[in-house]
Short mmCIF file of C-alpha atoms in Angstrom, two decimals:
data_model
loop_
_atom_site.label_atom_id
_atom_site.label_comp_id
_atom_site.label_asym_id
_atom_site.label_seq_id
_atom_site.Cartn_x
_atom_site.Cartn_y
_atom_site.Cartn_z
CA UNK A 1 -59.83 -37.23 12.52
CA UNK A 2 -61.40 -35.86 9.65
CA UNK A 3 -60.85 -32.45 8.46
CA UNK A 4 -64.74 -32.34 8.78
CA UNK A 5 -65.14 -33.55 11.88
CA UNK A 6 -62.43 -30.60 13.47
CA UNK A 7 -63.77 -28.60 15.96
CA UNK A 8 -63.03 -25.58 13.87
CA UNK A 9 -64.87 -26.64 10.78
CA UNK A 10 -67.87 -27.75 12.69
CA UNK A 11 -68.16 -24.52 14.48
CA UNK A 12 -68.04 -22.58 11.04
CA UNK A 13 -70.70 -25.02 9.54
CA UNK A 14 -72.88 -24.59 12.29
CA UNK A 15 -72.25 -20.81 12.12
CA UNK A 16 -71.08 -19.30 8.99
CA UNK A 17 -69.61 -15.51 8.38
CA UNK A 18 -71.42 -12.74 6.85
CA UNK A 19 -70.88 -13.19 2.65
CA UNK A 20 -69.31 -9.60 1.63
CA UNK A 21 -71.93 -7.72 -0.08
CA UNK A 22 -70.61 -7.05 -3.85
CA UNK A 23 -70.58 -4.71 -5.37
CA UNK A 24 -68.90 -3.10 -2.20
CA UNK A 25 -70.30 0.66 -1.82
CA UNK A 26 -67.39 3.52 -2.65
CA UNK A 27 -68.98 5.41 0.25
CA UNK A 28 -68.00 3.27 2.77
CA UNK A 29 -64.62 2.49 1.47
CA UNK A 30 -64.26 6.35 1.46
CA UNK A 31 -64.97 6.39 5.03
CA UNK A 32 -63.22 3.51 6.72
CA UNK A 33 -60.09 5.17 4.45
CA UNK A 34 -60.79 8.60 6.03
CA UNK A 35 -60.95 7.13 9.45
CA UNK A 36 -57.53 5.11 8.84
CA UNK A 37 -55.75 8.74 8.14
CA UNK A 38 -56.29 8.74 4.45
CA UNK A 39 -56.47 13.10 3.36
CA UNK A 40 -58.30 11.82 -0.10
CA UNK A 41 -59.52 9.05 -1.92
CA UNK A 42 -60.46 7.06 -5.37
CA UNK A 43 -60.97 3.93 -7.22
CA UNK A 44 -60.09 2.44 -10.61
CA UNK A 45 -60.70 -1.14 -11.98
CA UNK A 46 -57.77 -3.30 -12.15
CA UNK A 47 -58.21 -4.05 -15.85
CA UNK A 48 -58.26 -0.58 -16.81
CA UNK A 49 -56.20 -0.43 -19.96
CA UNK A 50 -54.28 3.03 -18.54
CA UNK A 51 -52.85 0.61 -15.85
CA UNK A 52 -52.16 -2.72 -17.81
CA UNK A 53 -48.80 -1.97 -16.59
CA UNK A 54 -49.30 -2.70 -13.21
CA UNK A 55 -51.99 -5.54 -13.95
CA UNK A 56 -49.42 -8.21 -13.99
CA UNK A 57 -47.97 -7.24 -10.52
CA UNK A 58 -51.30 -6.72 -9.31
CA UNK A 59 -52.20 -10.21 -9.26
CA UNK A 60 -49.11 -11.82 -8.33
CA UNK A 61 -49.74 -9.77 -5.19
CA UNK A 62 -53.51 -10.39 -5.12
CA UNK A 63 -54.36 -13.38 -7.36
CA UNK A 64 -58.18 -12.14 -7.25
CA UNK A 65 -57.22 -8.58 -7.78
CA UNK A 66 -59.70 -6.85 -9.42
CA UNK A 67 -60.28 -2.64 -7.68
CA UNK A 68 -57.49 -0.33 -6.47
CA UNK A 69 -58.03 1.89 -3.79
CA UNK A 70 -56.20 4.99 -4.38
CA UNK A 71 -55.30 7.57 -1.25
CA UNK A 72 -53.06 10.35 -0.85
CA UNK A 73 -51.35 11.75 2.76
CA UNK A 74 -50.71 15.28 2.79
CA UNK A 75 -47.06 16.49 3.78
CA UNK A 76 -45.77 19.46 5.68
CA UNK A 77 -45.13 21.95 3.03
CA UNK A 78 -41.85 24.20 4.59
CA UNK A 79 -40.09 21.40 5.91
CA UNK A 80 -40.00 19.71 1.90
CA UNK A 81 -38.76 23.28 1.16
CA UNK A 82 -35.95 23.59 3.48
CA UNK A 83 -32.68 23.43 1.52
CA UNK A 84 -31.62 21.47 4.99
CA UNK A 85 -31.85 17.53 4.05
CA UNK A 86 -32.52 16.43 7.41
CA UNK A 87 -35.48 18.75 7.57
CA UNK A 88 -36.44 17.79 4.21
CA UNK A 89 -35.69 13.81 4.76
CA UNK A 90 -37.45 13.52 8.06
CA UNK A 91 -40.88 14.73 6.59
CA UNK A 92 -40.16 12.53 3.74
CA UNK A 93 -40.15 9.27 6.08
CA UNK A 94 -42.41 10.61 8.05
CA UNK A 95 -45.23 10.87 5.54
CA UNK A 96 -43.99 7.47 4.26
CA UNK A 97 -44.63 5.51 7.71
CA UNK A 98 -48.26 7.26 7.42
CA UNK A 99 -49.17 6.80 4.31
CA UNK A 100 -47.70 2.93 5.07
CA UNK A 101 -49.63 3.36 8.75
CA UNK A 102 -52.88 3.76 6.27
CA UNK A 103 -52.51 1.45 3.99
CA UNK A 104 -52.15 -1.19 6.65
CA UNK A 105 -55.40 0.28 8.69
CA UNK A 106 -57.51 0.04 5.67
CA UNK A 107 -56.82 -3.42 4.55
CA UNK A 108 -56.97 -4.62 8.22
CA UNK A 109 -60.63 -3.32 8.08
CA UNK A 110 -60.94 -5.01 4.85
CA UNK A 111 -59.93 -8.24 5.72
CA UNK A 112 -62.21 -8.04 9.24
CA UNK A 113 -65.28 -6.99 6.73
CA UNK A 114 -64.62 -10.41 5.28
CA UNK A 115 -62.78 -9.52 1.86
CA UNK A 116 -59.06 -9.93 0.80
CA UNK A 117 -56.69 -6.64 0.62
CA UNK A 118 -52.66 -5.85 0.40
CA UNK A 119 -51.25 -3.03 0.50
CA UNK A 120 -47.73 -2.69 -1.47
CA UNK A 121 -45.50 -0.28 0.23
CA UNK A 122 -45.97 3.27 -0.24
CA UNK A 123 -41.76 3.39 -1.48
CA UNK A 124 -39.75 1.17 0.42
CA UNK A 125 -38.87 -2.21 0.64
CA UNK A 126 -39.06 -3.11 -2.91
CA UNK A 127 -38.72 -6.24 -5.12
CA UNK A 128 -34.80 -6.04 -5.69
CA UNK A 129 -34.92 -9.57 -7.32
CA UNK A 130 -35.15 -8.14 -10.98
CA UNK A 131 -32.66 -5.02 -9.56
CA UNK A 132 -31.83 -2.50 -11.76
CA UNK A 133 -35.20 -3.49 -13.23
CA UNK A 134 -38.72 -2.97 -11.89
CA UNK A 135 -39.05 -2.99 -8.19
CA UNK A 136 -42.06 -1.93 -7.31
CA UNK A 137 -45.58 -3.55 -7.14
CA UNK A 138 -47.84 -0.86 -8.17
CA UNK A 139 -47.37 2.43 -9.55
CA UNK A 140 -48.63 4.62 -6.82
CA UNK A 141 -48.63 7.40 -9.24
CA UNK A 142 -50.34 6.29 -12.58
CA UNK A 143 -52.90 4.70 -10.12
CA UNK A 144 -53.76 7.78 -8.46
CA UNK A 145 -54.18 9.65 -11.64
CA UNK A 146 -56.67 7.14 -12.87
CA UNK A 147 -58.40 7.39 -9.34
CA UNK A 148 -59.02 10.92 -10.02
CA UNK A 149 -56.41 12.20 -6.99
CA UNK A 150 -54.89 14.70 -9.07
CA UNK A 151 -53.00 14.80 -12.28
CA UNK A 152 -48.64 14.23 -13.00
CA UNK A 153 -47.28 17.91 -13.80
CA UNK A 154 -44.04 18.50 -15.89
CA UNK A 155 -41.83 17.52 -12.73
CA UNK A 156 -43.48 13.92 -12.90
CA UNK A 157 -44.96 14.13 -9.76
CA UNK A 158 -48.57 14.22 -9.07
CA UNK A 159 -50.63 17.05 -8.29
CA UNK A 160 -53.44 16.84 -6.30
CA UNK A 161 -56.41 19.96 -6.97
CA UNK A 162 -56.15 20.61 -3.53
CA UNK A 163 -53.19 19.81 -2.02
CA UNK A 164 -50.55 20.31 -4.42
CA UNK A 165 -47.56 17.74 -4.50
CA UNK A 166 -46.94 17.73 -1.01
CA UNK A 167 -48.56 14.42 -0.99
CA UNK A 168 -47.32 10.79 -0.94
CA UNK A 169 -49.43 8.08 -2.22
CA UNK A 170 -50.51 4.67 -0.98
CA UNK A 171 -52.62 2.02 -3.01
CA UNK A 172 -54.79 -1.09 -1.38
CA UNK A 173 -55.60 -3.72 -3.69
CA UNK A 174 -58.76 -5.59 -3.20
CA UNK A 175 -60.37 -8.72 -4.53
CA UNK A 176 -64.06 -7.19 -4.97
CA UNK A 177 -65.49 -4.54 -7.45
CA UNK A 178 -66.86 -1.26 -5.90
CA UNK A 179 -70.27 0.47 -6.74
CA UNK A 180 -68.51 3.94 -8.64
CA UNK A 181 -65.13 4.00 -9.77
CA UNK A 182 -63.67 7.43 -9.42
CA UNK A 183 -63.40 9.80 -12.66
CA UNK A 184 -59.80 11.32 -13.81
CA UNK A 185 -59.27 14.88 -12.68
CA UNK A 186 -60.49 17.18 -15.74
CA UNK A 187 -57.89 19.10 -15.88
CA UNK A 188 -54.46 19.36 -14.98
CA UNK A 189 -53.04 21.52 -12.06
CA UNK A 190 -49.74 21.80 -13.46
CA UNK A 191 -49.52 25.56 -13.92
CA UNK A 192 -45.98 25.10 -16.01
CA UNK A 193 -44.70 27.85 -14.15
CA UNK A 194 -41.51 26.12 -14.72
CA UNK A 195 -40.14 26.56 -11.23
CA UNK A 196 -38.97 22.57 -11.29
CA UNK A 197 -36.74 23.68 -14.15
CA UNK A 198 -35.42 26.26 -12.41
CA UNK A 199 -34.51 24.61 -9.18
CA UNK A 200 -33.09 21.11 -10.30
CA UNK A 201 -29.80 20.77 -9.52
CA UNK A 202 -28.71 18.34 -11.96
CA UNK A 203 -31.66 20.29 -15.38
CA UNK A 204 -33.64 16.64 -15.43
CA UNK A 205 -36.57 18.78 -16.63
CA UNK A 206 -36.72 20.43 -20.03
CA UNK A 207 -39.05 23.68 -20.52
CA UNK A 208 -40.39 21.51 -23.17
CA UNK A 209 -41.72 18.88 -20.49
CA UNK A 210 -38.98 16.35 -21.46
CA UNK A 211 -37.61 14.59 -18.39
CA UNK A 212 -34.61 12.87 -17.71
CA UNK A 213 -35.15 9.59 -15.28
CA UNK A 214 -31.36 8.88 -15.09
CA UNK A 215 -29.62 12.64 -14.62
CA UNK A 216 -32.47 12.63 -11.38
CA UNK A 217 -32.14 9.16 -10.62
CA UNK A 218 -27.97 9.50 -10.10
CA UNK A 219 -28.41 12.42 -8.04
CA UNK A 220 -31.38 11.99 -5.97
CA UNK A 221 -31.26 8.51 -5.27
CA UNK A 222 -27.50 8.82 -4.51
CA UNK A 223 -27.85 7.01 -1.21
CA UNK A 224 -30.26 4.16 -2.29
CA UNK A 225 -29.40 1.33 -4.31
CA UNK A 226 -26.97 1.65 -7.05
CA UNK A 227 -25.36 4.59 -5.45
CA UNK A 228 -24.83 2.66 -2.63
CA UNK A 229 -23.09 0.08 -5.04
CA UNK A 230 -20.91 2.62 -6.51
CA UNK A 231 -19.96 3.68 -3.01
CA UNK A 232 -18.74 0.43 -1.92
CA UNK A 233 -16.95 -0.06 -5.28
CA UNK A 234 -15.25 2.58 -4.01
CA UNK A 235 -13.81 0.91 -1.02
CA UNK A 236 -13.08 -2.56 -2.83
CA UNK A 237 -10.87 -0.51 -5.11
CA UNK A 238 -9.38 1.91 -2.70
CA UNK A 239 -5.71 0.71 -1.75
CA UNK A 240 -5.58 2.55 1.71
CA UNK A 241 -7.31 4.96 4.06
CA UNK A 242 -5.66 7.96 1.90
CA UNK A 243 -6.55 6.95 -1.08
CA UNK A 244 -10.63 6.28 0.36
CA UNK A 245 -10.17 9.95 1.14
CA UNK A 246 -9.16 11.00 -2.08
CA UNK A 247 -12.19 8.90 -3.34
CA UNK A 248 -14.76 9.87 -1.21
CA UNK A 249 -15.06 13.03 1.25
CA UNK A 250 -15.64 12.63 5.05
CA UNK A 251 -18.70 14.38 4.56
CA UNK A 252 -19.98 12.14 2.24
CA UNK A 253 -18.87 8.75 4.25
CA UNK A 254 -20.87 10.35 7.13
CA UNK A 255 -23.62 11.22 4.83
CA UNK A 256 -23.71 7.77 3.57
CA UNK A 257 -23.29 6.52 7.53
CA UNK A 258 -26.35 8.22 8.53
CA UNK A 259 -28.49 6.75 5.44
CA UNK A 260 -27.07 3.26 6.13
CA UNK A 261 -27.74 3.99 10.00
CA UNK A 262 -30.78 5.76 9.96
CA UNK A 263 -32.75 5.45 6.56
CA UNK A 264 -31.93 6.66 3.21
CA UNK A 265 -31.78 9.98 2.36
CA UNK A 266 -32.18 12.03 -0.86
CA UNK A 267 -30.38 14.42 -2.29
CA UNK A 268 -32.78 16.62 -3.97
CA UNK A 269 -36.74 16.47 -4.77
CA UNK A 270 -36.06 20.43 -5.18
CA UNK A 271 -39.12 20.16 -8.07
CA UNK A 272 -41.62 19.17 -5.28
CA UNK A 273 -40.23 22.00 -3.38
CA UNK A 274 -40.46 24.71 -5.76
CA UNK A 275 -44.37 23.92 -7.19
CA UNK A 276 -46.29 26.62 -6.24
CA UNK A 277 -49.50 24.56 -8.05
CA UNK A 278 -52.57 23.52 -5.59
CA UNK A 279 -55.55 25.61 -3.86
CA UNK A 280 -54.02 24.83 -0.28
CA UNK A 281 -50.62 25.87 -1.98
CA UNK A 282 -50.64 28.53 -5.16
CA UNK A 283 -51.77 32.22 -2.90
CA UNK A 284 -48.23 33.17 -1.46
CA UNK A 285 -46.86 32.46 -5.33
CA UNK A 286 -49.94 34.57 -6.15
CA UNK A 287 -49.68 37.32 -3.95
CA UNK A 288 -46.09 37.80 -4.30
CA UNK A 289 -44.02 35.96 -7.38
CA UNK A 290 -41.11 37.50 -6.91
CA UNK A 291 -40.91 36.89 -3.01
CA UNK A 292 -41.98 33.20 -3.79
CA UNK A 293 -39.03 32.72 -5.79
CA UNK A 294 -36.45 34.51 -3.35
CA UNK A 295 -38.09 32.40 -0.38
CA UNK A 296 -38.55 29.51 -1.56
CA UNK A 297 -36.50 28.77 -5.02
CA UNK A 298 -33.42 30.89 -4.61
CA UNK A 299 -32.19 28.81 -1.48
CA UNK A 300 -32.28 25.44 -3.31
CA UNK A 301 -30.47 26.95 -6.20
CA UNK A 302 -27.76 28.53 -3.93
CA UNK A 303 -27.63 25.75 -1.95
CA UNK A 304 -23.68 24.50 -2.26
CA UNK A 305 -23.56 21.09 -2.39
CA UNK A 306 -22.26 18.00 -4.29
CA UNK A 307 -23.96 17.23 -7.33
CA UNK A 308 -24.02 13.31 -8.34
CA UNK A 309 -23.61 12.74 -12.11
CA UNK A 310 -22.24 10.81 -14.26
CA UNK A 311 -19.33 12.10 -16.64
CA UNK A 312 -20.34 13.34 -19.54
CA UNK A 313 -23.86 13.60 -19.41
CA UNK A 314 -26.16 16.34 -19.82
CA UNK A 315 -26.19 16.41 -15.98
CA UNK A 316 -22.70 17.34 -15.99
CA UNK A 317 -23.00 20.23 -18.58
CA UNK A 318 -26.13 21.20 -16.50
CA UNK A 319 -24.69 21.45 -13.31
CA UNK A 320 -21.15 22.99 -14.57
CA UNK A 321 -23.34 25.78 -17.01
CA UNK A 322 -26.06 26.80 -14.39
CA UNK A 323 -24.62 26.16 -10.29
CA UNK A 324 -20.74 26.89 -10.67
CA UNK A 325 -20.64 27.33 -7.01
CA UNK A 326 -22.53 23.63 -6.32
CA UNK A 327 -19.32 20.55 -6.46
CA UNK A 328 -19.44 18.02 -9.14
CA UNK A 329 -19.47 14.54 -8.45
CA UNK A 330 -18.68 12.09 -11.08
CA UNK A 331 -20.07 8.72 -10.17
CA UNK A 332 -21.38 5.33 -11.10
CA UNK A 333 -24.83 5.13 -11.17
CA UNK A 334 -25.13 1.35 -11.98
CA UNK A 335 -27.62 1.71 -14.67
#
């Protein structure tokens, strides 16, 4: 038989689908996003030179790539705050699965409108091919800037006008261009307040807005990836069950149980904690600075704990200098 002559293909000649209408209209992308659990919105072009970083990835995802749709999922504020890590962690994933939960929705409706849509995880899984390299797609972040979803403060994390940083992001690339892209935020909600500075555990951010990616990466990505590495270097190279124990305490073999078990878990993200910068978010720092900081900072910072670092960096010094009472950890951070 002829491909021609298929039942399918003769049904579709004889009755074609709908052509997607280009450009597609922003409002209705806005609401079908909405409607899929999206708190916020935005587009930017694919070829936008601010993002010629991700344009690569972009289309090896989406050969036809062309629009990103930007969207943000708002988080529960005092559980990120709790200086307990289950608290913390379970909102974390929580907000994650949604903001995944989303992202699949809205390119489902895509796809049943008649265009072509992915949507690259909101964290995790990753490409680990090109590991310790780049593993992720798109750049959730930069992309959401551009989109006009908020603006990345001093702690590196992006602050929405509204909602503060107690948002994840989620991006859906799509093969069609859209009526309006969305405009950058014009200005930034960042108040500098430097309360990020304050609470970091390991001092990965400078007053002077300097960051650095691999004092936070050892510590708050302890449990993921290379820490996980360095972990089971640890019991290659142990010689018996007393010398594991030396190596590694029981509460950090269970810790690292439950992220194996369960689902990795960080350490930290005490910055997004401690930003008092957002309308939904900035009135108890307002009303009351000093009982901000003994509510809300003050229990991260006394928080005793391990601290991951590795020796002799500025992590170290940090940690030794500022939280005597938190433990050091030297580690391998594979980098």
């Amino acid at each position: 038989m002829r491909i021609e002559d298929h039942p399918t293909v003769r049904h579709l000649r004889a009755n074609p689908p709908p052509t997607p209408t280009s450009p597609v209209s922003t409002a209705w992308l806005r609401t079908i996003a909405e409607e899929a659990g999206a708190d916020d919105v935005g587009f930017a072009p694919v070829d936008l030179p601010d993002l010629a970083v991700d344009r690569e990835r972009a289309r090896a995802a989406l050969p036809r790539a062309r629009t990103y749709i930007a969207f943000c999922v708002r988080m529960n504020r005092d559980n990120v705050r709790s200086p307990l890590r289950s608290i913390a962690n379970t909102e974390f994933h929580q907000t994650l699965d949604d903001a995944d939960a989303v992202g699949h929705r809205l390119a489902k409706a895509l796809q049943e409108a008649g265009h072509r849509a992915v949507h690259p995880a909101a964290a995790f899984p990753q490409e680990m091919d090109d590991f310790p390299g780049r593993g992720w797609v798109i750049s959730h972040k930069l992309v959401a800037q551009a989109a006009g979803l908020g603006r990345i403060g001093i702690h590196r994390n992006l602050i929405h006008p509204k909602f503060g940083n107690f948002i994840l992001l989620g991006t859906v690339v799509v093969d069609f261009e859209v009526d309006e892209h969305s405009s950058p935020t014009d200005f930034n909600p960042c108040l500098e307040c430097k309360l990020c500075v304050a609470a970091c555990p390991v001092g990965a951010i400078s007053k002077d807005g300097g960051f650095n990616f691999l004092d936070c990466y050892t510590h708050n990505y302890r449990e993921f990836m290379s820490g996980f590495t360095d972990w089971v270097e640890n019991v290659a190279d142990s010689t018996d069950r007393e010398d594991y124990r030396r190596r590694v305490s029981p509460a950090e073999s269970a810790s690292m149980w439950q992220s194996l078990a369960f689902r990795p878990n960080y350490k930290a993200a005490y910055c997004m904690a401690a930003c008092p910068a957002g309308e939904d978010v900035i009135g108890p720092f307002l009303d009351d600075r000093k009982g901000f900081l003994a509510d809300v900072v003050k229990p991260l910072q006394d928080k005793e704990e391990p601290v991951y670092v590795v020796p002799g960096s500025p992590a170290e010094a940090h940690v030794r200098k500022r939280f005597p009472h938190k433990t050091v950890r030297p580690v391998s951070n594979g980098l």
